[in-house]
Each structure stands twice: as structure tokens, then as C-alpha cells.
PDB file of C-alpha atoms in Angstrom:
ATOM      1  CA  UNK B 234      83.928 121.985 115.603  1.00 46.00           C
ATOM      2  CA  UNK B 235      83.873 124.974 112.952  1.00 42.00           C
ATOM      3  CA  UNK B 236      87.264 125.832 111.294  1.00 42.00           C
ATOM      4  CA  UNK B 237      88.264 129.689 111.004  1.00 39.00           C
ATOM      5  CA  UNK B 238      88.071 129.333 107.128  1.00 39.00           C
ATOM      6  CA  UNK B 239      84.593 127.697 107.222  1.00 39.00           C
ATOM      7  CA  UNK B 240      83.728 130.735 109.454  1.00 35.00           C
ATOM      8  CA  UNK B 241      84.967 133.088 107.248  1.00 32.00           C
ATOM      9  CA  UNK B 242      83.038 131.428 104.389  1.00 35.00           C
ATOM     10  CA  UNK B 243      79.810 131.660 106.401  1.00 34.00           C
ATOM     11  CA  UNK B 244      80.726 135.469 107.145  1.00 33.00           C
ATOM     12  CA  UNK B 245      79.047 134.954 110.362  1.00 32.00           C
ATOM     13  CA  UNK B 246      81.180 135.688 112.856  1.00 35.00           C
ATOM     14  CA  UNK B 247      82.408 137.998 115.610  1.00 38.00           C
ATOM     15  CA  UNK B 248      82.677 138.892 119.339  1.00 43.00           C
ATOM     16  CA  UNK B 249      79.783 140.709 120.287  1.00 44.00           C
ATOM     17  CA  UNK B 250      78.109 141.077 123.779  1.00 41.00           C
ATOM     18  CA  UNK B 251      75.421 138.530 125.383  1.00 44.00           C
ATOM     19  CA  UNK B 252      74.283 139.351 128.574  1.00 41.00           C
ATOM     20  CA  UNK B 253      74.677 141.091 131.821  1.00 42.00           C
ATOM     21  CA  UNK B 254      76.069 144.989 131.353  1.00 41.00           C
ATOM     22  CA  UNK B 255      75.122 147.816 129.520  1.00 45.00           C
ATOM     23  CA  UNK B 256      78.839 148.450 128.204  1.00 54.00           C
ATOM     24  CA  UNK B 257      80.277 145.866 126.417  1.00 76.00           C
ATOM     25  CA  UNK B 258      84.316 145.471 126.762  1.00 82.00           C
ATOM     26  CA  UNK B 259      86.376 146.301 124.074  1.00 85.00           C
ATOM     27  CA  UNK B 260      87.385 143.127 121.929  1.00 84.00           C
ATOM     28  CA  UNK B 261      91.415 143.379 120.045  1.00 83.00           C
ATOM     29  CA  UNK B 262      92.920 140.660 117.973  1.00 79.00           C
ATOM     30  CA  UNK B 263      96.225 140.502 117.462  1.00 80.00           C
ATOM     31  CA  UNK B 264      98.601 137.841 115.897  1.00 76.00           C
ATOM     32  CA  UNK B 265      99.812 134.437 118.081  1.00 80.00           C
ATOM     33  CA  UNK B 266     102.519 134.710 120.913  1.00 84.00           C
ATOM     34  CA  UNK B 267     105.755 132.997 119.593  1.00 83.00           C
ATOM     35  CA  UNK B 268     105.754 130.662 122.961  1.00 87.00           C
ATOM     36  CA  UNK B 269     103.416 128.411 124.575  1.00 91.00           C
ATOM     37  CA  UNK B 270     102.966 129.353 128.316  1.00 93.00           C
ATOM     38  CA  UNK B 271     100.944 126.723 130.876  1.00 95.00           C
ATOM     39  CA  UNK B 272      97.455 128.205 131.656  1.00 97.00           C
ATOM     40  CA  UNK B 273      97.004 128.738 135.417  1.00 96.00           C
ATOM     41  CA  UNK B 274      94.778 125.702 137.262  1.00 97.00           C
ATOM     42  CA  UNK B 275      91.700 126.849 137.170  1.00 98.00           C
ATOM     43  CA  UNK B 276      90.100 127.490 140.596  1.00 98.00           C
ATOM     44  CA  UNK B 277      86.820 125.664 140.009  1.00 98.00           C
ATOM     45  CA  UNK B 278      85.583 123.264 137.049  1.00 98.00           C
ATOM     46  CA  UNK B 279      82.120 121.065 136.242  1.00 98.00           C
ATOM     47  CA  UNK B 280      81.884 118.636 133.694  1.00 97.00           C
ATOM     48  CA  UNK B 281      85.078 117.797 131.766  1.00 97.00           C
ATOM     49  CA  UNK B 282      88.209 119.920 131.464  1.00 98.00           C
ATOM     50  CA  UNK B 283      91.940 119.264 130.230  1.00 98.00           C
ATOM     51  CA  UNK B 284      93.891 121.551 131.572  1.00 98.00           C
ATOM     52  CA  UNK B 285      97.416 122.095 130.090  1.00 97.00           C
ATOM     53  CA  UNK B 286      97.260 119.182 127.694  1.00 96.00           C
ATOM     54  CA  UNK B 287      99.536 119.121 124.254  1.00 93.00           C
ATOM     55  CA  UNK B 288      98.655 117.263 121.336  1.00 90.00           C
ATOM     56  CA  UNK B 289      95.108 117.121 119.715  1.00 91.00           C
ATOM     57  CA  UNK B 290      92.515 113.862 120.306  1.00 93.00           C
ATOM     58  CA  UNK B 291      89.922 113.794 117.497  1.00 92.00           C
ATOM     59  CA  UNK B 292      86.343 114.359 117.750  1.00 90.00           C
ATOM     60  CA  UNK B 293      87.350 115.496 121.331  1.00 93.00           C
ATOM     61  CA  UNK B 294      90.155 118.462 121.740  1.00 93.00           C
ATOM     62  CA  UNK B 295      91.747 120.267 119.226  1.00 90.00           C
ATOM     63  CA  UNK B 296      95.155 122.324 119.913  1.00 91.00           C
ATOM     64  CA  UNK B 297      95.033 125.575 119.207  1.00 88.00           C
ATOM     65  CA  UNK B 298      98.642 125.568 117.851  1.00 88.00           C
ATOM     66  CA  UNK B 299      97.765 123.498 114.675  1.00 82.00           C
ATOM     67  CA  UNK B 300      97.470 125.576 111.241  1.00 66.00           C
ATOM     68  CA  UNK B 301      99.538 128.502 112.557  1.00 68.00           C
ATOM     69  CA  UNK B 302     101.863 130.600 110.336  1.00 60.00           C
ATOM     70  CA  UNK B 303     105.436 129.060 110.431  1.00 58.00           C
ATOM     71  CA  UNK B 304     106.702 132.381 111.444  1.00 59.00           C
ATOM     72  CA  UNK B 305     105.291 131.934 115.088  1.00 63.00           C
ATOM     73  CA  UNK B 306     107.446 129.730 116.105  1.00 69.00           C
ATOM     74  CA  UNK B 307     104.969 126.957 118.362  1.00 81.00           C
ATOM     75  CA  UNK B 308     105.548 123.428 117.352  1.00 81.00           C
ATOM     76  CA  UNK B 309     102.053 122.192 118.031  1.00 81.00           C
ATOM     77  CA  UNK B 310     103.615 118.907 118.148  1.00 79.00           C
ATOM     78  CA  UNK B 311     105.778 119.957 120.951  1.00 84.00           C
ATOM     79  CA  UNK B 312     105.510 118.550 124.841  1.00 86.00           C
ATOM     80  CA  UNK B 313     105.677 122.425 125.412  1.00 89.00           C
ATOM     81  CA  UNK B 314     102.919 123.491 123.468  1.00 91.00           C
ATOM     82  CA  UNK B 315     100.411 123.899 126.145  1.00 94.00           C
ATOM     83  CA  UNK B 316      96.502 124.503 125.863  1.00 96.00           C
ATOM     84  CA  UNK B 317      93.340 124.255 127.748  1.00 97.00           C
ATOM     85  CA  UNK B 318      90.148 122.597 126.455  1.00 97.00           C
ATOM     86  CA  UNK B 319      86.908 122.799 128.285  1.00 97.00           C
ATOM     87  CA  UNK B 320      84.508 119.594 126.810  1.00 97.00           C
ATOM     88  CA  UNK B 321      80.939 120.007 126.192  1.00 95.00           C
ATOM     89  CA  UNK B 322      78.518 120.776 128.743  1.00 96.00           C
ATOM     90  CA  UNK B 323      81.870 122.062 131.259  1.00 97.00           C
ATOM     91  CA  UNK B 324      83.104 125.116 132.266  1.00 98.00           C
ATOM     92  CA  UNK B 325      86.882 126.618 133.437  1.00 98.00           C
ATOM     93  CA  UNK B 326      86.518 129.422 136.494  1.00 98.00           C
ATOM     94  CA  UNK B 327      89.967 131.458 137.040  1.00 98.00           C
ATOM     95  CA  UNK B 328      89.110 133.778 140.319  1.00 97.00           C
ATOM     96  CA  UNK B 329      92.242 136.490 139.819  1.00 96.00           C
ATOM     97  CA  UNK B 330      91.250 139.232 142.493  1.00 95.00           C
ATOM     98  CA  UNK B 331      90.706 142.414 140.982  1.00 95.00           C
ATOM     99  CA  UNK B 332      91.857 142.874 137.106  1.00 95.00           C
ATOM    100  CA  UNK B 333      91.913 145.860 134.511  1.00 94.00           C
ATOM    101  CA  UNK B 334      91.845 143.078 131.349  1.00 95.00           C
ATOM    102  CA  UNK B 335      92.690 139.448 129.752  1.00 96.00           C
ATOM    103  CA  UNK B 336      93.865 137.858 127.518  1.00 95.00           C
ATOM    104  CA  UNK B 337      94.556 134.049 125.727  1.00 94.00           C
ATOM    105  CA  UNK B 338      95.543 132.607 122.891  1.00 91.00           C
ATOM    106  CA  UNK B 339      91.645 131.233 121.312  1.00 89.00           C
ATOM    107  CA  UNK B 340      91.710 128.421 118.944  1.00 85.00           C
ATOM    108  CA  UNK B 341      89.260 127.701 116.708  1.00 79.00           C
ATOM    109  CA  UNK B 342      86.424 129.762 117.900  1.00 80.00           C
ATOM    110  CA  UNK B 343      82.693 128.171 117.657  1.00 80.00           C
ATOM    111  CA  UNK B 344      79.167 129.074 118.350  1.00 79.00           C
ATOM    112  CA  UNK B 345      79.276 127.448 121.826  1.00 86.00           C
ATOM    113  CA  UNK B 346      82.065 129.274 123.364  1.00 89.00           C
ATOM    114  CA  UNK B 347      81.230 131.263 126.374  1.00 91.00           C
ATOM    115  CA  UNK B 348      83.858 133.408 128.205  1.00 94.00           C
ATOM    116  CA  UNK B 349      82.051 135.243 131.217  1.00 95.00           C
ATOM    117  CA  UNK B 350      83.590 138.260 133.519  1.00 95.00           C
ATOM    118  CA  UNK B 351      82.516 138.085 137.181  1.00 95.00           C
ATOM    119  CA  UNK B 352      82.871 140.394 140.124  1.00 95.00           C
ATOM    120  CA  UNK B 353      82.657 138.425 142.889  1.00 94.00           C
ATOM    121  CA  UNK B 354      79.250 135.867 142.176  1.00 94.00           C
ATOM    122  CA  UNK B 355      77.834 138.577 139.693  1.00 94.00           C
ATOM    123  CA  UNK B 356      78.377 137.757 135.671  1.00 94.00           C
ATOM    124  CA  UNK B 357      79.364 141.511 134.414  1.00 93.00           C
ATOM    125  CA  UNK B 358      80.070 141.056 130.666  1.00 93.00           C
ATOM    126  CA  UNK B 359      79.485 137.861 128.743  1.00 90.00           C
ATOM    127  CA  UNK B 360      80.867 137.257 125.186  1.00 87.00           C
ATOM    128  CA  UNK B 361      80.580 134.515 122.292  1.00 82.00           C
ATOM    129  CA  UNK B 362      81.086 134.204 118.663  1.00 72.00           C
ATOM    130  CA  UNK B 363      78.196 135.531 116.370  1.00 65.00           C
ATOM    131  CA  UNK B 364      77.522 138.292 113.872  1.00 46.00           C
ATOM    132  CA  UNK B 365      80.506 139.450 111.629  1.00 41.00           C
ATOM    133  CA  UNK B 366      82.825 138.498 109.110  1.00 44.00           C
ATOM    134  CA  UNK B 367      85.936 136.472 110.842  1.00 49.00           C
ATOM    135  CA  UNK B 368      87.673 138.240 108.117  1.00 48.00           C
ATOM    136  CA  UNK B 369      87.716 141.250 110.011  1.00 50.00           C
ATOM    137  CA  UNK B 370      88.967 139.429 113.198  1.00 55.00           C
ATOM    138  CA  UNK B 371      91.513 137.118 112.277  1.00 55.00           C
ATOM    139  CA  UNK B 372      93.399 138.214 109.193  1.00 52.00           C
ATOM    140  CA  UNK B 373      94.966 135.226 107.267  1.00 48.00           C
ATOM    141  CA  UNK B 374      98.260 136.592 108.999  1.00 47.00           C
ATOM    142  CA  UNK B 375      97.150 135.429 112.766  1.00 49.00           C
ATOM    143  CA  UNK B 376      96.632 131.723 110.909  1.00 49.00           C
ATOM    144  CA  UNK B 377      93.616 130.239 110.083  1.00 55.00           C
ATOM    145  CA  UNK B 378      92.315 128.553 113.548  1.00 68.00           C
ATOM    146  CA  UNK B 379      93.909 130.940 115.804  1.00 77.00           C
ATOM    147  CA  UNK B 380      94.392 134.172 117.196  1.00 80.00           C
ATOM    148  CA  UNK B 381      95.496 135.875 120.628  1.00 85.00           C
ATOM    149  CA  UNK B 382      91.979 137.902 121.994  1.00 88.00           C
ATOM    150  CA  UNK B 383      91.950 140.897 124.818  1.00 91.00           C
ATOM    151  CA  UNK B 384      89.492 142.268 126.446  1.00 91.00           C
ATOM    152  CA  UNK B 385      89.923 145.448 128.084  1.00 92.00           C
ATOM    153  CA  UNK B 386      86.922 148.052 129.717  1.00 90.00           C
ATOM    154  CA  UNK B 387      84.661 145.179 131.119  1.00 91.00           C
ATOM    155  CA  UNK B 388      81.176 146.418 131.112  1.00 84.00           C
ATOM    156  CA  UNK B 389      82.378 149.496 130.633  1.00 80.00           C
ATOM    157  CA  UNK B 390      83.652 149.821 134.503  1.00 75.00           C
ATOM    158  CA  UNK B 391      87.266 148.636 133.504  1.00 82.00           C
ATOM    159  CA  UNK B 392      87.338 146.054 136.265  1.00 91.00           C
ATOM    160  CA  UNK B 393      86.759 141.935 137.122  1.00 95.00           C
ATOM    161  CA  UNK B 394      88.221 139.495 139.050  1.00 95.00           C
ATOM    162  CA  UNK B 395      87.023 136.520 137.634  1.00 97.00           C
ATOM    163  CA  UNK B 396      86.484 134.437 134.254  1.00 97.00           C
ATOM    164  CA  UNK B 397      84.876 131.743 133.358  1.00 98.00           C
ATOM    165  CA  UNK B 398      85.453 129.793 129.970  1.00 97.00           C
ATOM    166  CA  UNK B 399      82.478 127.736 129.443  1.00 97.00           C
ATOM    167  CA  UNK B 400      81.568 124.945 126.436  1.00 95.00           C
ATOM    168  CA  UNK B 401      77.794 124.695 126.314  1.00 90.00           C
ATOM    169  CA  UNK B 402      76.146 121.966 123.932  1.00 88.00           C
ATOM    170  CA  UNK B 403      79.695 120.542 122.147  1.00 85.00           C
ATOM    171  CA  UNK B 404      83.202 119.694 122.170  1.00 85.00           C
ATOM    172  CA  UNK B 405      85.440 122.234 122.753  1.00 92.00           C
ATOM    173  CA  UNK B 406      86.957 125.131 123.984  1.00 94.00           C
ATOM    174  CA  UNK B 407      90.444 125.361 123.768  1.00 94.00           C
ATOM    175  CA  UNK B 408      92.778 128.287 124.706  1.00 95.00           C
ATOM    176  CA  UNK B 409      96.169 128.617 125.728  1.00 95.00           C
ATOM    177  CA  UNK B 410      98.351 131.412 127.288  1.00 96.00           C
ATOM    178  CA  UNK B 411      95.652 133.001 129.562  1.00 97.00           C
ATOM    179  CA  UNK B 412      96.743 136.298 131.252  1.00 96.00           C
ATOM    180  CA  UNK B 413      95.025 139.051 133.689  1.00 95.00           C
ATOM    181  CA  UNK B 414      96.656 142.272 134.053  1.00 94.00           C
ATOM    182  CA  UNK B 415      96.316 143.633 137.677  1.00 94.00           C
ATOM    183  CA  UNK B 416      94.426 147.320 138.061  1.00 87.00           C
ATOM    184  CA  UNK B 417      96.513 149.987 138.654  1.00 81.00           C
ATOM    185  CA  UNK B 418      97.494 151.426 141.708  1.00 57.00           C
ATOM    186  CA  UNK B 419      96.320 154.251 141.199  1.00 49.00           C
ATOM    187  CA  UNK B 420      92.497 152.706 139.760  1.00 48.00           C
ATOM    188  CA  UNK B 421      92.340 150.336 142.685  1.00 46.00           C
ATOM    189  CA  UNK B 422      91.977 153.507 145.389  1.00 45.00           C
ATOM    190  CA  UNK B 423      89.714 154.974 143.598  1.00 47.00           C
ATOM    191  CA  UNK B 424      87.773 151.353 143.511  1.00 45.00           C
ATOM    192  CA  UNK B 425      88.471 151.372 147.397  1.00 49.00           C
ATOM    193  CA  UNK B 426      87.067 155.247 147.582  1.00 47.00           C
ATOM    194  CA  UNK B 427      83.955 154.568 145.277  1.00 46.00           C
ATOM    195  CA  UNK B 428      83.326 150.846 147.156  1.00 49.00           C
ATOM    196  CA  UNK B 429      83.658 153.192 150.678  1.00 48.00           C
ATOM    197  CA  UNK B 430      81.146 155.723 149.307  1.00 48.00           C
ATOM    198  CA  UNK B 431      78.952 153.254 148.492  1.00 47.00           C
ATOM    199  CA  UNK B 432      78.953 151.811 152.066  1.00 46.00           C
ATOM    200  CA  UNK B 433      78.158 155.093 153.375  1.00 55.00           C
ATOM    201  CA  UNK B 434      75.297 155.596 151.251  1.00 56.00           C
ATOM    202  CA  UNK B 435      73.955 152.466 152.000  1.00 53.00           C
ATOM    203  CA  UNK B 436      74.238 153.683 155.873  1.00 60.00           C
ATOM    204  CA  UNK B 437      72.332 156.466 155.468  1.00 60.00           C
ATOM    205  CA  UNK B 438      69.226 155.028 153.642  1.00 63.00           C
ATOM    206  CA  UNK B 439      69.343 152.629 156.584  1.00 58.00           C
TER     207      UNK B 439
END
């Protein structure tokens, strides 16, 4: 597993689109919440996850909590200090219903992390770590192995309803404090209008 500070060494990293749309979200990071909050169950899983698990296990999960700034206030030692690690070769899948953006708490980003958007069985936006200086991402304020991440404007059509947190060739991916905000009133009629004109169109060529 890559530290931040080896990272930032490297200068090689960043958030930067995969796959999938044409508009990529937009990517903020922003210092660490001063509580722990238990992720939500995920709905479906393969391979090997721990879900709301404290403490760290070498060579296997590492808490996102460690090597954070005493001013934030989460003993990672703490039966409170909840996190999330997906194992190699496993993936997390939160289904949410419709949702303008989200958000968690990432610890020690690698190579091999994977977070996906989905609209029903379609991947919209997919995002890992390559390309830029960490530097620029996680000043030495947000701690040296952490930082909270949102995404916002998924694939450029502001909307998802599901994630998936995948680990592809090594151990892990941890995160804690996962939250999707709901789409506003006012943006999910005008979903329901633009799905309805759709349907109509759809009609017609038939």
C-alpha cells in the first residue's frame, strides 16, 4: 500500500477520469471530519470486504484515521473510529436511489482504487488515482494518509444512484464516513420531465 508522502514524492498523483462519460465530475478535497460515522452496509459485495471495522491489521487493512493532524479529533485507536476496507480483487456497491453527489473520508489512496457511479446497471463516471502531484490534493493540513473527497456533477448530468468502491489487484481500499446527498426537489421533476420526454420519443420512432 502507497503512503500519501511516498505519493507526493513520486508527484504522480491525482483524481482524474477513467471510463464511461464524456464529463468528468468535479473532484474537492477538503480537510478530515472531526467524528467517525459507521458507513452504510453496502447493498452488494464480491470477494472480501470489512465493513465498519476499527483498528488496522497489517499487510491487510489499514485505518484511515492513523497519521491524522491532532486537531481532528478521531482517535484511530478508538472502538468508534469506524472505516470500510474493500480487500484485493473485491468490490463495495451502495445503491442510494437518485443522488446529486458523495462523499467519504479516503485513506491512503493507491493505484488500485476504483470508485464507479452507476445509474441503474450503467457505469456513468469512473475515477482512480493517477497523474498529478498529491501535493495539490491533500495539503499537509488534511494529514498525510487522509483526506475527505466529493464528487459533485457526475458525468456532467449531476445525477447517480449508485457507487461502487472497488480494490482491483491489492490490498486495500479503505474509507470511512460515506455520504450521498439526495437531488433536489426541484432537479428530480425535471429528471421525471426529461425521463417522460424521452419515453415519448421513443414512442414515436416506434
Amino acid at each position: 500500500m502507497l503512503s500519501i508522502s511516498k505519493l507526493i514524492a513520486a508527484g504522480t498523483v491525482a483524481v482524474s477520469l477513467l471510463a464511461g462519460a464524456s464529463q468528468a465530475a468535479t473532484v474537492a478535497f477538503s480537510a478530515l471530519p472531526t467524528a467517525a460515522i459507521p458507513n452504510a452496509i453496502a447493498t452488494s459485495t464480491t470477494g472480501t470486504v470489512f465493513q465498519n471495522v476499527t483498528g488496522s491489521v497489517p499487510s491487510v487493512r489499514r485505518s484511515p484515521w492513523l497519521d491524522i493532524p491532532v486537531d481532528v479529533g478521531v482517535n484511530p485507536n478508538a472502538a468508534t473510529s469506524y472505516y470500510t476496507s474493500v480487500s484485493a480483487r473485491s468490490s463495495a456497491t451502495y445503491f442510494f436511489g437518485t443522488r446529486s453527489s458523495f462523499s467519504f473520508v479516503w485513506g491512503s489512496p493507491d493505484l488500485y482504487n476504483t470508485i464507479e457511479f452507476l445509474v441503474g446497471s450503467t457505469v456513468v463516471d469512473s475515477f482512480t488515482v493517477t497523474g498529478l502531484t498529491l501535493a495539490q490534493i491533500f495539503p499537509a493540513r488534511f494529514g498525510t494518509n487522509s483526506a475527505t473527497v466529493t464528487f459533485t456533477n457526475i458525468a456532467g448530468r449531476g445525477f447517480f444512484d449508485s457507487v461502487r468502491m472497488t480494490s482491483t489487484s491489492s490490498n486495500a481500499f479503505e474509507y470511512a464516513n460515506i455520504a450521498a446527498v439526495p437531488v433536489p426537489a426541484a432537479g428530480l421533476l425535471l429528471l421525471t420531465a426529461l425521463g417522460g420526454f424521452a419515453a415519448l420519443r421513443r414512442r414515436k420512432a416506434a
